[in-house]
Amino acid sequence: MSTVGNSTNIFWHECPVGKSERQKLLNQKGCVVWITGLSGSGKSTLACSLNRELYSKGKLSYVLDGDNLRHGLNKDLGFKVEDRTENIRRVGEVAKLFADSGLICIASLISPYRKDRDACRALLPESFIEVFMNMPLEVCEARDAKGLYKLARAGKITGFTGIDDPYEPPLKCEIELSYKDGVCPTPVAMAGKVVSYLEEKGFLEEDKERN
Amino acid sequence: MPAICEVGSWGFGVTSEGLKGLKGKLGLGIGAGNVVRFEARGKRNVGQVLALERGGMRQHVNGKGDGSQGENLHQISTVGNSTNIKWHCCSVGKLDREGLLNQKGCVIWITGLSGSGKSTLACALSRELHSRGKLTYVLDGDNVRHGLNSDLTFKPEDRAENIRRIGEVAKLFSDAGIICIASLISPYRKDRAACRALLPEGDFIEVFLDVPIHVCEQRDPKGLYKLARAGKIRGFTGIDDAYEPPVSCEIVLKEEGREATPPRELAEQVISYLYEKGYLHAQ
């Protein structure tokens, strides 16, 4: 029996079906692909593309999109600093559950603060793949896919990442996607890069050594 | 192979079966047998619209984006009897995942007093389903309080939030195509009903472990009833906090005698229900 955080008198219940059995069923290894970057940098587009590429290879993945989750699990949270932190904490914990279930969980959210992303990484020491959409602010603003930069510039939204709230780029991440020779790679090309990484690191097959 | 894509919160497959009752639902004038021109996965197709199923995550139809996948949701127009449906099919949907897994995502919500056997049933169920090649995941109330819900206590408002969050996560798992087994006391009817409301009809399967409190107390697997009787825990369900049994739920597993029914037998009852309702194979 233990006390964890604010919950007292709780037990850790063992369950006979574990992660490795689920991974064997799925022939893949559960992990989290964490896509971070400015609004309009192409995170959701990459997430969709990656989802599709993995599906075409018979791999099960699931997208946790920041916007999506703010309609459900995280609908009680705003955009204040502490709410952003809690948003990311919860997404990290849910992503961890998905990875434990054997899925390749694709989390797509701005997640602007390094400390918060690092906290999520700490939940999944060997299966956290951080993908940085390194797109210049001007490019993101020019796209302005949701009209938010316009609102932010007009002062109608405050604390908007990139305008009046910081984005802290990763110092060291697994994959960085940026312009190549002045051209933005296509979503399919970027997804391909992530898939190659996953393949190389053995996430697209079960861990045969353990079985 | 049928092209399946999602429009708003609905996915539809194009096959040889007819479709009824669609007209008015999407406001598109789509009816059974309507010829539809659409793009799916970059290819143009013509076919008859048929079975419509809720994809789950998106809340809007008629092309209004809720930012769910960061892509513009679909502009839909109707011209005469032919409905030109344009969208770019974004990500893989629930139907696709279910096809890959050969099962249908759902939530099995196991509720009951402490010591009624919820976690034991959850484990047995997951084991039995795994042996049938099905992918499940157990969200145990205690386990989740070690991670996602580690910031919550047992005060009434925190119990409600605990259940709300688990409901939302279970919904995500169900959308992912997984048979999600949630095992938690969840004592208040209102909170369980709120979770039920998150899911499409039929996908929330409430299982009530109807075990009398004296039996649970006799078992007292975690020694909590003893502590509660000694006044060392307050607000303990069944002792000094209410348990509101379901008024109407999908499965009731009643235990009265001293001898507990083996978990595997209880699990089989749930599995029969899943099988009958078609959750153990894809659409």
Short mmCIF file of C-alpha atoms in Angstrom, two decimals:
data_model
loop_
_atom_site.label_atom_id
_atom_site.label_comp_id
_atom_site.label_asym_id
_atom_site.label_seq_id
_atom_site.Cartn_x
_atom_site.Cartn_y
_atom_site.Cartn_z
CA MET A 1 0.00 0.00 0.00
CA SER A 2 1.39 3.41 -0.74
CA THR A 3 0.78 7.08 -0.81
CA VAL A 4 1.44 8.72 -4.12
CA GLY A 5 1.01 12.45 -4.45
CA ASN A 6 -2.33 13.25 -2.89
CA SER A 7 -3.75 9.72 -3.14
CA THR A 8 -3.43 7.63 0.03
CA ASN A 9 -4.09 3.92 0.54
CA ILE A 10 -3.61 2.93 -3.06
CA PHE A 11 -2.09 -0.25 -4.38
CA TRP A 12 -0.23 -1.07 -7.53
CA HIS A 13 -2.27 -3.84 -9.13
CA GLU A 14 -0.28 -6.35 -11.17
CA CYS A 15 -1.92 -7.55 -14.31
CA PRO A 16 -1.00 -10.74 -16.14
CA VAL A 17 -1.00 -9.26 -19.63
CA GLY A 18 2.00 -6.95 -19.85
CA LYS A 19 3.58 -4.59 -22.33
CA SER A 20 5.80 -7.19 -23.93
CA GLU A 21 2.83 -9.46 -24.64
CA ARG A 22 0.92 -6.64 -26.23
CA GLN A 23 3.96 -5.69 -28.29
CA LYS A 24 4.22 -9.27 -29.48
CA LEU A 25 0.56 -9.19 -30.54
CA LEU A 26 1.12 -5.97 -32.47
CA ASN A 27 4.64 -6.71 -33.72
CA GLN A 28 5.89 -3.29 -32.77
CA LYS A 29 7.23 -1.49 -29.70
CA GLY A 30 5.20 1.10 -27.87
CA CYS A 31 6.74 4.55 -27.83
CA VAL A 32 5.92 8.25 -27.97
CA VAL A 33 6.77 10.47 -30.91
CA TRP A 34 6.55 13.97 -29.44
CA ILE A 35 6.22 16.65 -32.13
CA THR A 36 6.98 20.15 -30.89
CA GLY A 37 7.15 23.51 -32.64
CA LEU A 38 5.47 26.87 -33.17
CA SER A 39 1.83 27.19 -34.15
CA GLY A 40 1.66 26.66 -37.90
CA SER A 41 4.98 24.82 -38.09
CA GLY A 42 3.19 21.73 -39.43
CA LYS A 43 2.92 19.51 -36.37
CA SER A 44 -0.61 18.25 -36.96
CA THR A 45 0.09 17.79 -40.66
CA LEU A 46 3.15 15.70 -39.85
CA ALA A 47 1.22 13.76 -37.21
CA CYS A 48 -1.44 12.85 -39.78
CA SER A 49 1.12 11.92 -42.38
CA LEU A 50 3.07 9.79 -39.94
CA ASN A 51 -0.12 8.12 -38.76
CA ARG A 52 -0.91 7.21 -42.36
CA GLU A 53 2.59 5.96 -43.18
CA LEU A 54 2.62 3.75 -40.11
CA TYR A 55 -0.86 2.41 -40.88
CA SER A 56 0.25 1.53 -44.40
CA LYS A 57 3.00 -0.58 -42.81
CA GLY A 58 0.44 -2.34 -40.62
CA LYS A 59 1.53 -0.51 -37.47
CA LEU A 60 -0.91 0.79 -34.91
CA SER A 61 -0.49 4.40 -33.94
CA TYR A 62 -2.65 7.07 -32.37
CA VAL A 63 -2.46 10.85 -32.53
CA LEU A 64 -2.84 12.93 -29.40
CA ASP A 65 -3.30 16.39 -30.81
CA GLY A 66 -3.03 19.30 -28.40
CA ASP A 67 -6.13 21.02 -29.81
CA ASN A 68 -8.09 17.79 -29.75
CA LEU A 69 -7.31 17.09 -26.14
CA ARG A 70 -8.25 20.60 -25.13
CA HIS A 71 -11.78 19.69 -26.21
CA GLY A 72 -11.89 16.69 -23.90
CA LEU A 73 -9.47 15.66 -21.19
CA ASN A 74 -7.93 19.12 -20.95
CA LYS A 75 -10.99 21.26 -21.48
CA ASP A 76 -10.64 22.66 -17.96
CA LEU A 77 -7.27 24.20 -18.84
CA GLY A 78 -6.46 27.59 -20.35
CA PHE A 79 -3.20 28.99 -21.71
CA LYS A 80 -1.70 30.48 -18.55
CA VAL A 81 1.79 29.17 -17.81
CA GLU A 82 0.61 26.76 -15.13
CA ASP A 83 -2.20 25.48 -17.35
CA ARG A 84 0.21 24.88 -20.24
CA THR A 85 2.40 22.91 -17.85
CA GLU A 86 -0.54 20.84 -16.62
CA ASN A 87 -1.73 20.32 -20.23
CA ILE A 88 1.64 18.91 -21.18
CA ARG A 89 1.91 16.85 -18.01
CA ARG A 90 -1.43 15.20 -18.70
CA VAL A 91 -0.65 14.58 -22.35
CA GLY A 92 2.67 13.06 -21.28
CA GLU A 93 0.95 10.74 -18.80
CA VAL A 94 -1.64 9.68 -21.37
CA ALA A 95 1.05 9.16 -24.00
CA LYS A 96 2.85 6.95 -21.49
CA LEU A 97 -0.29 4.84 -21.08
CA PHE A 98 -0.61 4.50 -24.86
CA ALA A 99 3.04 3.52 -25.19
CA ASP A 100 2.50 0.95 -22.43
CA SER A 101 -0.45 -0.43 -24.40
CA GLY A 102 1.96 -1.10 -27.28
CA LEU A 103 0.89 1.73 -29.56
CA ILE A 104 3.09 4.27 -31.29
CA CYS A 105 1.63 7.39 -29.75
CA ILE A 106 2.11 10.59 -31.76
CA ALA A 107 1.75 13.63 -29.53
CA SER A 108 1.46 16.86 -31.45
CA LEU A 109 1.46 20.06 -29.43
CA ILE A 110 3.40 23.31 -29.27
CA SER A 111 4.76 22.37 -25.78
CA PRO A 112 6.87 25.50 -25.69
CA TYR A 113 8.74 25.02 -22.42
CA ARG A 114 11.81 22.81 -22.29
CA LYS A 115 11.23 21.85 -18.66
CA ASP A 116 7.78 20.45 -19.43
CA ARG A 117 8.94 18.42 -22.43
CA ASP A 118 11.85 17.07 -20.40
CA ALA A 119 9.43 16.01 -17.66
CA CYS A 120 7.52 13.95 -20.25
CA ARG A 121 10.75 12.46 -21.53
CA ALA A 122 11.56 11.38 -17.96
CA LEU A 123 8.30 9.35 -17.90
CA LEU A 124 9.50 7.29 -20.87
CA PRO A 125 13.26 6.96 -20.66
CA GLU A 126 13.87 4.72 -23.65
CA SER A 127 10.88 5.38 -25.82
CA PHE A 128 10.53 9.14 -26.14
CA ILE A 129 11.28 10.45 -29.61
CA GLU A 130 11.27 14.23 -29.73
CA VAL A 131 10.69 15.72 -33.18
CA PHE A 132 11.34 19.44 -33.51
CA MET A 133 9.54 21.24 -36.33
CA ASN A 134 12.16 23.90 -36.79
CA MET A 135 10.26 26.31 -39.00
CA PRO A 136 10.99 30.04 -38.88
CA LEU A 137 8.38 32.25 -37.23
CA GLU A 138 7.91 34.22 -40.48
CA VAL A 139 6.98 31.05 -42.30
CA CYS A 140 4.54 29.96 -39.59
CA GLU A 141 3.00 33.42 -39.48
CA ALA A 142 2.69 33.57 -43.23
CA ARG A 143 0.81 30.28 -43.18
CA ASP A 144 -1.31 31.31 -40.18
CA ALA A 145 -3.41 28.20 -40.68
CA LYS A 146 -5.85 29.09 -37.92
CA GLY A 147 -5.73 32.88 -38.14
CA LEU A 148 -4.19 33.05 -34.70
CA TYR A 149 -1.08 35.09 -35.53
CA LYS A 150 -3.33 37.80 -36.93
CA LEU A 151 -5.34 37.86 -33.72
CA ALA A 152 -2.18 37.83 -31.64
CA ARG A 153 -0.66 40.74 -33.58
CA ALA A 154 -3.88 42.67 -33.12
CA GLY A 155 -3.61 42.05 -29.38
CA LYS A 156 -6.77 39.98 -29.32
CA ILE A 157 -4.91 36.96 -27.98
CA THR A 158 -2.23 37.47 -25.39
CA GLY A 159 0.48 35.03 -24.36
CA PHE A 160 0.62 33.58 -27.85
CA THR A 161 3.72 31.47 -28.43
CA GLY A 162 6.21 33.16 -30.69
CA ILE A 163 4.60 36.59 -30.38
CA ASP A 164 4.38 37.38 -26.69
CA ASP A 165 5.26 34.07 -25.08
CA PRO A 166 8.51 32.21 -25.60
CA TYR A 167 9.16 29.04 -27.53
CA GLU A 168 12.20 27.23 -26.12
CA PRO A 169 13.61 25.00 -28.86
CA PRO A 170 15.04 21.61 -27.87
CA LEU A 171 18.76 21.63 -27.16
CA LYS A 172 19.06 18.01 -28.11
CA CYS A 173 16.30 16.04 -29.74
CA GLU A 174 16.07 12.85 -31.76
CA ILE A 175 14.83 14.39 -35.01
CA GLU A 176 14.90 17.93 -36.30
CA LEU A 177 12.87 18.85 -39.36
CA SER A 178 13.59 22.11 -41.13
CA TYR A 179 13.89 23.76 -44.49
CA LYS A 180 16.29 22.11 -46.85
CA ASP A 181 17.89 24.32 -49.51
CA GLY A 182 15.21 26.91 -48.94
CA VAL A 183 12.36 24.46 -49.43
CA CYS A 184 10.03 22.98 -46.85
CA PRO A 185 10.04 19.19 -47.13
CA THR A 186 6.69 17.59 -47.91
CA PRO A 187 4.73 15.98 -45.07
CA VAL A 188 5.31 12.59 -46.66
CA ALA A 189 9.07 13.18 -46.78
CA MET A 190 9.13 14.31 -43.18
CA ALA A 191 7.03 11.36 -42.09
CA GLY A 192 9.43 9.12 -43.99
CA LYS A 193 12.32 10.48 -41.96
CA VAL A 194 10.53 9.68 -38.72
CA VAL A 195 9.55 6.21 -39.93
CA SER A 196 13.19 5.48 -40.88
CA TYR A 197 14.27 6.50 -37.42
CA LEU A 198 11.67 4.25 -35.81
CA GLU A 199 12.71 1.39 -38.05
CA GLU A 200 16.40 1.86 -37.29
CA LYS A 201 15.78 1.88 -33.57
CA GLY A 202 13.66 -1.25 -33.72
CA PHE A 203 10.27 0.21 -32.83
CA LEU A 204 8.55 -1.30 -35.85
CA GLU A 205 9.02 -4.85 -34.69
CA GLU A 206 8.62 -6.60 -31.37
CA ASP A 207 11.62 -7.20 -29.18
CA LYS A 208 12.52 -10.69 -30.33
CA GLU A 209 15.39 -11.05 -27.87
CA ARG A 210 13.08 -11.03 -24.89
CA ASN A 211 10.72 -13.73 -26.15
CA MET B 1 -11.29 -2.54 -50.86
CA PRO B 2 -13.83 -0.09 -49.58
CA ALA B 3 -12.60 3.46 -49.30
CA ILE B 4 -13.36 4.69 -45.87
CA CYS B 5 -12.95 8.29 -44.93
CA GLU B 6 -14.21 10.55 -42.27
CA VAL B 7 -16.42 13.53 -42.78
CA GLY B 8 -16.85 15.56 -39.65
CA SER B 9 -17.60 13.08 -36.90
CA TRP B 10 -18.89 10.44 -39.30
CA GLY B 11 -17.01 7.89 -41.28
CA PHE B 12 -18.69 6.13 -44.11
CA GLY B 13 -17.81 3.16 -46.17
CA VAL B 14 -18.66 2.65 -49.77
CA THR B 15 -19.66 -0.89 -50.51
CA SER B 16 -22.53 -2.69 -52.10
CA GLU B 17 -25.02 -2.36 -49.25
CA GLY B 18 -27.72 0.27 -49.08
CA LEU B 19 -27.92 3.05 -46.58
CA LYS B 20 -30.98 4.16 -44.74
CA GLY B 21 -31.85 7.15 -42.67
CA LEU B 22 -28.88 9.26 -43.65
CA LYS B 23 -30.88 12.11 -45.05
CA GLY B 24 -31.10 14.87 -42.56
CA LYS B 25 -28.36 13.60 -40.33
CA LEU B 26 -25.64 15.38 -42.18
CA GLY B 27 -27.98 17.86 -43.79
CA LEU B 28 -26.50 16.92 -47.10
CA GLY B 29 -29.45 15.26 -48.71
CA ILE B 30 -27.60 12.02 -48.88
CA GLY B 31 -29.96 9.13 -49.08
CA ALA B 32 -29.74 5.46 -49.70
CA GLY B 33 -28.22 4.70 -53.02
CA ASN B 34 -27.12 8.27 -53.73
CA VAL B 35 -24.24 8.41 -56.10
CA VAL B 36 -21.37 10.17 -54.50
CA ARG B 37 -18.21 11.46 -56.03
CA PHE B 38 -15.41 11.80 -53.55
CA GLU B 39 -11.72 11.76 -53.05
CA ALA B 40 -10.17 9.26 -50.74
CA ARG B 41 -6.48 8.99 -50.14
CA GLY B 42 -5.76 11.12 -53.15
CA LYS B 43 -7.86 8.99 -55.50
CA ARG B 44 -11.16 9.87 -57.08
CA ASN B 45 -13.93 7.41 -56.53
CA VAL B 46 -17.55 7.04 -57.38
CA GLY B 47 -19.75 4.84 -55.35
CA GLN B 48 -22.84 4.43 -53.33
CA VAL B 49 -22.84 5.77 -49.86
CA LEU B 50 -23.75 3.30 -47.18
CA ALA B 51 -23.00 2.44 -43.60
CA LEU B 52 -22.33 5.51 -41.59
CA GLU B 53 -20.46 5.30 -38.37
CA ARG B 54 -19.25 7.83 -35.94
CA GLY B 55 -15.53 8.23 -36.07
CA GLY B 56 -15.55 9.40 -32.51
CA MET B 57 -13.29 12.30 -31.95
CA ARG B 58 -14.58 15.19 -33.93
CA GLN B 59 -17.60 17.05 -32.72
CA HIS B 60 -18.60 19.02 -35.78
CA VAL B 61 -20.10 18.15 -39.10
CA ASN B 62 -20.67 20.28 -42.18
CA GLY B 63 -17.07 21.16 -42.63
CA LYS B 64 -16.56 23.20 -39.50
CA GLY B 65 -13.11 22.54 -38.21
CA ASP B 66 -12.52 22.16 -34.54
CA GLY B 67 -8.80 22.07 -35.10
CA SER B 68 -8.80 18.41 -34.31
CA GLN B 69 -6.18 17.33 -36.78
CA GLY B 70 -4.92 20.74 -37.79
CA GLU B 71 -6.34 20.25 -41.24
CA ASN B 72 -9.27 22.05 -42.74
CA LEU B 73 -12.26 19.85 -42.34
CA HIS B 74 -14.31 19.24 -45.32
CA GLN B 75 -16.38 21.60 -47.34
CA ILE B 76 -19.40 19.71 -48.41
CA SER B 77 -21.86 20.56 -51.09
CA THR B 78 -24.88 18.91 -52.64
CA VAL B 79 -25.85 19.31 -56.26
CA GLY B 80 -29.00 17.54 -57.37
CA ASN B 81 -28.81 13.83 -56.72
CA SER B 82 -25.11 13.73 -56.89
CA THR B 83 -23.31 14.84 -53.85
CA ASN B 84 -19.85 16.08 -54.54
CA ILE B 85 -17.97 15.51 -51.43
CA LYS B 86 -14.59 17.05 -51.25
CA TRP B 87 -12.23 16.53 -48.49
CA HIS B 88 -8.69 15.56 -48.04
CA CYS B 89 -8.64 12.44 -46.03
CA CYS B 90 -6.37 13.23 -43.18
CA SER B 91 -5.37 10.61 -40.75
CA VAL B 92 -6.28 7.03 -40.26
CA GLY B 93 -9.66 6.67 -38.57
CA LYS B 94 -11.20 4.39 -35.99
CA LEU B 95 -12.56 2.00 -38.60
CA ASP B 96 -9.09 1.55 -40.09
CA ARG B 97 -7.55 0.78 -36.74
CA GLU B 98 -10.33 -1.65 -35.92
CA GLY B 99 -9.72 -3.37 -39.25
CA LEU B 100 -6.05 -3.73 -38.39
CA LEU B 101 -6.89 -5.18 -34.97
CA ASN B 102 -9.96 -7.18 -35.97
CA GLN B 103 -12.00 -5.89 -33.08
CA LYS B 104 -14.07 -2.86 -32.17
CA GLY B 105 -12.90 -0.30 -29.66
CA CYS B 106 -15.06 0.12 -26.60
CA VAL B 107 -14.94 0.81 -22.88
CA ILE B 108 -15.77 -1.82 -20.30
CA TRP B 109 -16.44 0.12 -17.13
CA ILE B 110 -16.25 -2.09 -14.05
CA THR B 111 -17.82 -0.52 -10.98
CA GLY B 112 -18.41 -1.77 -7.46
CA LEU B 113 -17.36 -1.53 -3.83
CA SER B 114 -13.77 -1.89 -2.73
CA GLY B 115 -13.05 -5.61 -2.53
CA SER B 116 -15.84 -6.56 -4.93
CA GLY B 117 -13.26 -7.95 -7.33
CA LYS B 118 -12.96 -5.24 -9.97
CA SER B 119 -9.20 -5.40 -10.53
CA THR B 120 -9.31 -9.20 -10.42
CA LEU B 121 -12.01 -9.24 -13.09
CA ALA B 122 -10.14 -6.64 -15.17
CA CYS B 123 -7.03 -8.80 -15.15
CA ALA B 124 -8.93 -11.99 -15.97
CA LEU B 125 -10.80 -10.26 -18.77
CA SER B 126 -7.64 -8.85 -20.27
CA ARG B 127 -5.96 -12.25 -20.08
CA GLU B 128 -8.89 -14.05 -21.72
CA LEU B 129 -9.21 -11.47 -24.47
CA HIS B 130 -5.46 -11.51 -25.10
CA SER B 131 -5.60 -15.26 -25.53
CA ARG B 132 -8.16 -14.62 -28.26
CA GLY B 133 -5.79 -12.22 -30.01
CA LYS B 134 -7.56 -9.07 -28.87
CA LEU B 135 -5.81 -5.91 -27.75
CA THR B 136 -6.97 -4.58 -24.41
CA TYR B 137 -5.72 -2.09 -21.88
CA VAL B 138 -6.62 -1.86 -18.24
CA LEU B 139 -7.09 1.54 -16.64
CA ASP B 140 -7.12 0.65 -12.96
CA GLY B 141 -8.25 3.45 -10.65
CA ASP B 142 -5.35 2.91 -8.29
CA ASN B 143 -2.76 2.66 -11.09
CA VAL B 144 -3.93 5.85 -12.76
CA ARG B 145 -3.67 7.62 -9.40
CA HIS B 146 0.06 6.88 -9.60
CA GLY B 147 0.44 8.88 -12.80
CA LEU B 148 -2.11 11.04 -14.56
CA ASN B 149 -4.21 11.52 -11.42
CA SER B 150 -1.43 11.77 -8.87
CA ASP B 151 -2.53 15.35 -8.15
CA LEU B 152 -5.99 14.23 -6.96
CA THR B 153 -7.22 13.24 -3.48
CA PHE B 154 -10.38 11.34 -2.44
CA LYS B 155 -12.46 14.44 -1.72
CA PRO B 156 -15.77 14.37 -3.64
CA GLU B 157 -14.66 16.94 -6.23
CA ASP B 158 -11.43 15.05 -6.81
CA ARG B 159 -13.27 11.73 -7.13
CA ALA B 160 -15.40 13.36 -9.79
CA GLU B 161 -12.33 14.70 -11.59
CA ASN B 162 -10.60 11.30 -11.28
CA ILE B 163 -13.53 9.66 -13.01
CA ARG B 164 -13.88 12.40 -15.60
CA ARG B 165 -10.24 12.09 -16.62
CA ILE B 166 -10.38 8.31 -16.76
CA GLY B 167 -13.54 8.56 -18.85
CA GLU B 168 -11.79 10.89 -21.30
CA VAL B 169 -8.74 8.64 -21.51
CA ALA B 170 -10.89 5.54 -21.95
CA LYS B 171 -12.63 7.35 -24.80
CA LEU B 172 -9.26 7.92 -26.48
CA PHE B 173 -8.35 4.25 -26.09
CA SER B 174 -11.68 3.20 -27.51
CA ASP B 175 -11.13 5.55 -30.46
CA ALA B 176 -7.72 3.93 -30.93
CA GLY B 177 -9.55 0.62 -31.44
CA ILE B 178 -8.58 -0.85 -28.09
CA ILE B 179 -10.93 -2.67 -25.71
CA CYS B 180 -10.33 -0.45 -22.72
CA ILE B 181 -11.14 -1.94 -19.32
CA ALA B 182 -11.66 0.72 -16.67
CA SER B 183 -11.74 -0.65 -13.17
CA LEU B 184 -12.61 1.78 -10.40
CA ILE B 185 -15.10 2.14 -7.57
CA SER B 186 -16.71 5.17 -9.32
CA PRO B 187 -19.37 5.42 -6.63
CA TYR B 188 -21.54 8.22 -7.98
CA ARG B 189 -24.13 7.58 -10.66
CA LYS B 190 -23.80 11.06 -12.10
CA ASP B 191 -20.09 10.65 -12.76
CA ARG B 192 -20.48 7.26 -14.42
CA ALA B 193 -23.30 8.68 -16.57
CA ALA B 194 -21.05 11.53 -17.66
CA CYS B 195 -18.48 9.01 -18.89
CA ARG B 196 -21.15 7.04 -20.70
CA ALA B 197 -22.18 10.23 -22.47
CA LEU B 198 -18.67 10.66 -23.90
CA LEU B 199 -18.94 7.54 -26.01
CA PRO B 200 -21.08 6.54 -28.96
CA GLU B 201 -24.11 4.44 -28.06
CA GLY B 202 -23.19 0.90 -27.22
CA ASP B 203 -19.49 1.51 -26.78
CA PHE B 204 -19.76 2.09 -23.02
CA ILE B 205 -20.34 -1.25 -21.36
CA GLU B 206 -21.02 -0.87 -17.64
CA VAL B 207 -20.33 -3.95 -15.54
CA PHE B 208 -21.60 -3.86 -11.97
CA LEU B 209 -19.96 -6.22 -9.52
CA ASP B 210 -22.90 -6.65 -7.20
CA VAL B 211 -21.26 -7.99 -4.06
CA PRO B 212 -22.77 -7.31 -0.62
CA ILE B 213 -20.66 -5.12 1.62
CA HIS B 214 -20.28 -7.79 4.29
CA VAL B 215 -18.67 -10.07 1.71
CA CYS B 216 -16.34 -7.27 0.54
CA GLU B 217 -15.50 -6.46 4.12
CA GLN B 218 -14.79 -10.09 4.90
CA ARG B 219 -12.37 -10.21 1.97
CA ASP B 220 -10.83 -6.82 2.78
CA PRO B 221 -7.94 -7.52 0.41
CA LYS B 222 -6.21 -4.24 1.17
CA GLY B 223 -7.08 -3.96 4.87
CA LEU B 224 -9.00 -0.78 4.15
CA TYR B 225 -12.33 -1.72 5.73
CA LYS B 226 -10.51 -2.39 8.97
CA LEU B 227 -8.88 1.02 8.83
CA ALA B 228 -12.20 2.64 7.91
CA ARG B 229 -14.03 0.95 10.82
CA ALA B 230 -11.28 2.13 13.13
CA GLY B 231 -11.88 5.65 11.89
CA LYS B 232 -8.42 5.87 10.37
CA ILE B 233 -9.78 6.51 6.89
CA ARG B 234 -12.64 8.91 6.38
CA GLY B 235 -15.10 8.98 3.50
CA PHE B 236 -14.50 5.35 2.65
CA THR B 237 -17.06 4.05 0.17
CA GLY B 238 -19.56 1.73 1.77
CA ILE B 239 -18.67 2.74 5.32
CA ASP B 240 -19.04 6.49 5.51
CA ASP B 241 -19.47 7.43 1.88
CA ALA B 242 -22.22 6.32 -0.46
CA TYR B 243 -22.02 3.81 -3.25
CA GLU B 244 -24.81 4.38 -5.76
CA PRO B 245 -25.40 1.14 -7.67
CA PRO B 246 -26.32 1.38 -11.35
CA VAL B 247 -30.02 1.56 -12.04
CA SER B 248 -29.63 0.07 -15.47
CA CYS B 249 -26.36 -1.25 -16.84
CA GLU B 250 -25.25 -3.69 -19.48
CA ILE B 251 -23.95 -6.47 -17.23
CA VAL B 252 -24.59 -7.26 -13.57
CA LEU B 253 -22.37 -9.86 -11.96
CA LYS B 254 -24.03 -10.82 -8.71
CA GLU B 255 -22.18 -12.58 -5.94
CA GLU B 256 -24.01 -13.61 -2.84
CA GLY B 257 -22.51 -16.70 -1.41
CA ARG B 258 -19.32 -17.19 0.49
CA GLU B 259 -17.70 -18.85 -2.50
CA ALA B 260 -16.65 -16.30 -5.05
CA THR B 261 -17.28 -17.20 -8.67
CA PRO B 262 -13.90 -17.78 -10.33
CA PRO B 263 -12.77 -14.62 -12.13
CA ARG B 264 -12.43 -16.52 -15.37
CA GLU B 265 -16.11 -17.44 -15.31
CA LEU B 266 -17.09 -13.85 -14.67
CA ALA B 267 -14.80 -12.77 -17.50
CA GLU B 268 -16.49 -15.26 -19.85
CA GLN B 269 -19.86 -13.61 -19.16
CA VAL B 270 -18.45 -10.29 -20.27
CA ILE B 271 -16.79 -11.86 -23.29
CA SER B 272 -20.08 -13.45 -24.37
CA TYR B 273 -21.67 -10.02 -24.27
CA LEU B 274 -18.84 -8.53 -26.34
CA TYR B 275 -19.10 -11.34 -28.84
CA GLU B 276 -22.87 -11.00 -29.20
CA LYS B 277 -22.61 -7.27 -29.73
CA GLY B 278 -19.89 -7.66 -32.35
CA TYR B 279 -16.93 -6.16 -30.54
CA LEU B 280 -14.66 -9.13 -31.14
CA HIS B 281 -14.34 -8.54 -34.84
CA ALA B 282 -14.04 -5.50 -37.08
CA GLN B 283 -17.00 -3.99 -38.93
#
